XYZ file of C-alpha atoms in Angstrom:
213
model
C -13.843 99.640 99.058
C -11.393 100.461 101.775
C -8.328 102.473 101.351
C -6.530 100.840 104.498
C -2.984 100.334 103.191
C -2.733 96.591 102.327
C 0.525 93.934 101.164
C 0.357 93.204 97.153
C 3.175 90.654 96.002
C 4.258 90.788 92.131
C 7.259 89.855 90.705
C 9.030 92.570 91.813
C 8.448 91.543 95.409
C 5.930 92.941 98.173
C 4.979 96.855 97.794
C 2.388 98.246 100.184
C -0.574 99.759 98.488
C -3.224 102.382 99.575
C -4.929 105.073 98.718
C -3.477 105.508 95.070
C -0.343 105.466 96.493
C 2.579 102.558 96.090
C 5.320 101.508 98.647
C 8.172 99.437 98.091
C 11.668 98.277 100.583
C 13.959 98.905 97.669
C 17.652 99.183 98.757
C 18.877 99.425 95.233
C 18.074 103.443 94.851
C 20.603 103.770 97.936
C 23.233 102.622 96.352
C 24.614 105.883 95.267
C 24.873 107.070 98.868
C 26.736 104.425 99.849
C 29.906 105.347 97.986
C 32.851 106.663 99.064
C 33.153 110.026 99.645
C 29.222 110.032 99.399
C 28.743 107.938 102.252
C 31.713 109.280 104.644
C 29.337 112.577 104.472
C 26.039 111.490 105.795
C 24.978 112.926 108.857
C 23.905 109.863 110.151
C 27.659 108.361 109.687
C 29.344 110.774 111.033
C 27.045 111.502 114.808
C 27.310 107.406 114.805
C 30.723 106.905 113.829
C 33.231 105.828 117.120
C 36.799 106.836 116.209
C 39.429 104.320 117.345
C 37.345 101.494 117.557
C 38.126 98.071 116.202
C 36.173 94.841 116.077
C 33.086 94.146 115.128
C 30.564 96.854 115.957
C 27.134 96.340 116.674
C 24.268 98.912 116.587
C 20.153 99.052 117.287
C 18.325 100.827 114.983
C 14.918 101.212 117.103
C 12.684 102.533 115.074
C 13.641 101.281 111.232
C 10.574 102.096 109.369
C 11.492 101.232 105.830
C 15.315 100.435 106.778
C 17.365 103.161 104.746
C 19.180 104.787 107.979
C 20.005 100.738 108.946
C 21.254 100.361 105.214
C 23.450 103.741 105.710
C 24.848 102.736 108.855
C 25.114 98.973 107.569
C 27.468 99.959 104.621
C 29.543 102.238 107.023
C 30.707 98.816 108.720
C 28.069 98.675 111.552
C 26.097 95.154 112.422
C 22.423 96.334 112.511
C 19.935 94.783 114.643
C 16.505 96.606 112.912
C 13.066 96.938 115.172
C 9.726 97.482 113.161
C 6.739 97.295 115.097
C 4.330 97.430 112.409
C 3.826 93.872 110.368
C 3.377 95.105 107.566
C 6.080 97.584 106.929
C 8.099 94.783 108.491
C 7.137 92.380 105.655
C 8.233 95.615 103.300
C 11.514 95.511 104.926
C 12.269 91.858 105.478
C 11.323 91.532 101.533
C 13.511 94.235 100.583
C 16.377 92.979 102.589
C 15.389 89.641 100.680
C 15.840 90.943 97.244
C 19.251 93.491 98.394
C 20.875 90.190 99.827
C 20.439 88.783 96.208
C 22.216 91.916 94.689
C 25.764 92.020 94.258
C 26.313 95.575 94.918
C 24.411 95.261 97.959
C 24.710 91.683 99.134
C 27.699 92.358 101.693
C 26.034 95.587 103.501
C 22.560 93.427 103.394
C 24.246 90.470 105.096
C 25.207 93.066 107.756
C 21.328 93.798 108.736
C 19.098 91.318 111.035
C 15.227 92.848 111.464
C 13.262 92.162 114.318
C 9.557 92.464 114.154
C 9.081 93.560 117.471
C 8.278 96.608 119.651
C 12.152 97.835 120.230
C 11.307 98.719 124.308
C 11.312 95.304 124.807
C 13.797 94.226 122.244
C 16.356 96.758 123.818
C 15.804 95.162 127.042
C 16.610 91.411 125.945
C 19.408 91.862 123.992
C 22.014 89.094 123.911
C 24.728 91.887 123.813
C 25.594 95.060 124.439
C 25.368 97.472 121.419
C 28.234 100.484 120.673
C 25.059 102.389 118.902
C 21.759 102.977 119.559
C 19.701 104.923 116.428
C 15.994 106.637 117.220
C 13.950 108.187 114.394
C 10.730 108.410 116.229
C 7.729 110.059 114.836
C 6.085 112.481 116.285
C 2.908 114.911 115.324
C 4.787 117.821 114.041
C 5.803 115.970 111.332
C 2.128 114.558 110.739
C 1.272 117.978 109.705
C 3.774 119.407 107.202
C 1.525 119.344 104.262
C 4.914 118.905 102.305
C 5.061 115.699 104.125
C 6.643 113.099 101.204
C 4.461 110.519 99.221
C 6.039 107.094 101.126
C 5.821 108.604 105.051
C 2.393 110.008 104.166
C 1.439 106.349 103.485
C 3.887 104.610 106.386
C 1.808 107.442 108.751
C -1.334 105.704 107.915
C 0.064 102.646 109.987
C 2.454 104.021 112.500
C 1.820 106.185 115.351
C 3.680 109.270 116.420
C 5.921 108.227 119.954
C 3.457 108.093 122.530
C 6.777 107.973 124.986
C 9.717 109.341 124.119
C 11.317 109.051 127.480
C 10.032 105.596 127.742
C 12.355 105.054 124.634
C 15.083 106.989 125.324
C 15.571 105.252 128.780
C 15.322 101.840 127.323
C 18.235 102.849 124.776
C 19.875 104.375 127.298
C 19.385 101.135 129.854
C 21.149 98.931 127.018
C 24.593 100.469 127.805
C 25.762 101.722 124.488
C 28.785 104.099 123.615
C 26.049 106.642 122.522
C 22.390 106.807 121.222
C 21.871 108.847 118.233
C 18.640 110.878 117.873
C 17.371 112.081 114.305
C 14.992 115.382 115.223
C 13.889 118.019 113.301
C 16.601 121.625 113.300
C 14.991 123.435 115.327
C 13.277 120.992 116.844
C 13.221 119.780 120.909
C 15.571 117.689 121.838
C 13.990 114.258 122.713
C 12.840 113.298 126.161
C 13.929 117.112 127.336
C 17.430 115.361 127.497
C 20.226 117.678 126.481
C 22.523 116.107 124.226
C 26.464 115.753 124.219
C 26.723 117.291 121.069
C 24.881 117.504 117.626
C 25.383 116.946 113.941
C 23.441 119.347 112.309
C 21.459 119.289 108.740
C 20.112 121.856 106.611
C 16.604 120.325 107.665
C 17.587 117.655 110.709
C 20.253 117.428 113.087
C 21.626 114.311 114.719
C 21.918 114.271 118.513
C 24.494 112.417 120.514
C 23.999 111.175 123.568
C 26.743 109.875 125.491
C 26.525 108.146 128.760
């Protein structure tokens, strides 16, 4: 019998299953973070946040994985265009948005979040518009081996690969002409691409890096 991670649909909705582990898109257990002052204070809000802008504002996250940094910058007003290049952590997401967009707490921040299931290279180079934010979480292999590595990535790791080209990446955010591309990395980690950022937003574990153009 195979321990491949494999889509099981119950009531609840889709999880992803392997290796005695279980995986579920559930929005639901964010909902705490989204609240006010909660949500003013995430690290991701405040490197992406653009002070004195009005209108709509649009942002890419390229690398969603199971869509709570979308969700976070979602709530904080953002319109999120989501890229997941693996199907079936895709199907995780696109059921969990699915199920948030059918909760009242979340319904408006859900309605706020459009996923692609797509490699984001080429989604960031045919985008209808031009995007204020660009978000990268790539993985890499440093992460792979932290033997405190958590439950969920261990099993989202069995699908994805660590960023094969990070520059590759970084230039097609950078070629979509945003305001600024935000780059989650480890503390002490390098900065991605060997491009210095504008300035960071730093974590007791991760800092944020802001790239402006």
């Amino acid at each position: 019998m195979s321990d491949a991670p494999e889509l099981v649909e119950d009531d609840a909705g889709l999880s992803l299953v392997g290796g005695g582990q279980v995986l579920r898109a559930d929005f639901s257990r964010m909902l705490p973070r989204l609240r006010q002052p909660n949500l003013s204070r995430e690290l991701l809000v405040r490197a992406a946040r653009i002070r004195g802008a009005q209108g709509v504002l649009r942002a890419v996250d390229a690398t969603a994985g199971l869509g709570e940094d979308a969700l976070l910058l979602a709530a904080a007003g953002f319109w999120v265009r989501l890229f997941e290049r693996d199907p079936l952590i895709a199907a995780l997401v696109d059921d969990g948005l699915r199920r948030a967009r059918q909760t009242p707490e979340l319904a408006e921040v859900a309605s706020r979040m459009e996923l692609v299931a797509g490699d984001s290279v080429q989604g960031l180079a045919t985008l209808p518009w031009t995007p204020d934010v660009v978000y990268l979480d790539p993985m890499f292999p440093e992460r792979r081996r932290k033997a405190a590595t958590k439950k969920k990535l261990q099993l989202i790791q069995q699908l994805e690969r660590p960023c094969e080209d990070e520059e590759g990446l970084l230039r097609a955010a950078l070629a979509a002409g945003p305001r600024k591309v935000v780059v989650k990395r480890p503390l002490k980690g390098p900065c991605l691409g060997s491009v210095k950022p504008s300035h960071s937003v730093r974590g007791k574990v991760v800092r944020y890096d802001v790239i402006v153009p």
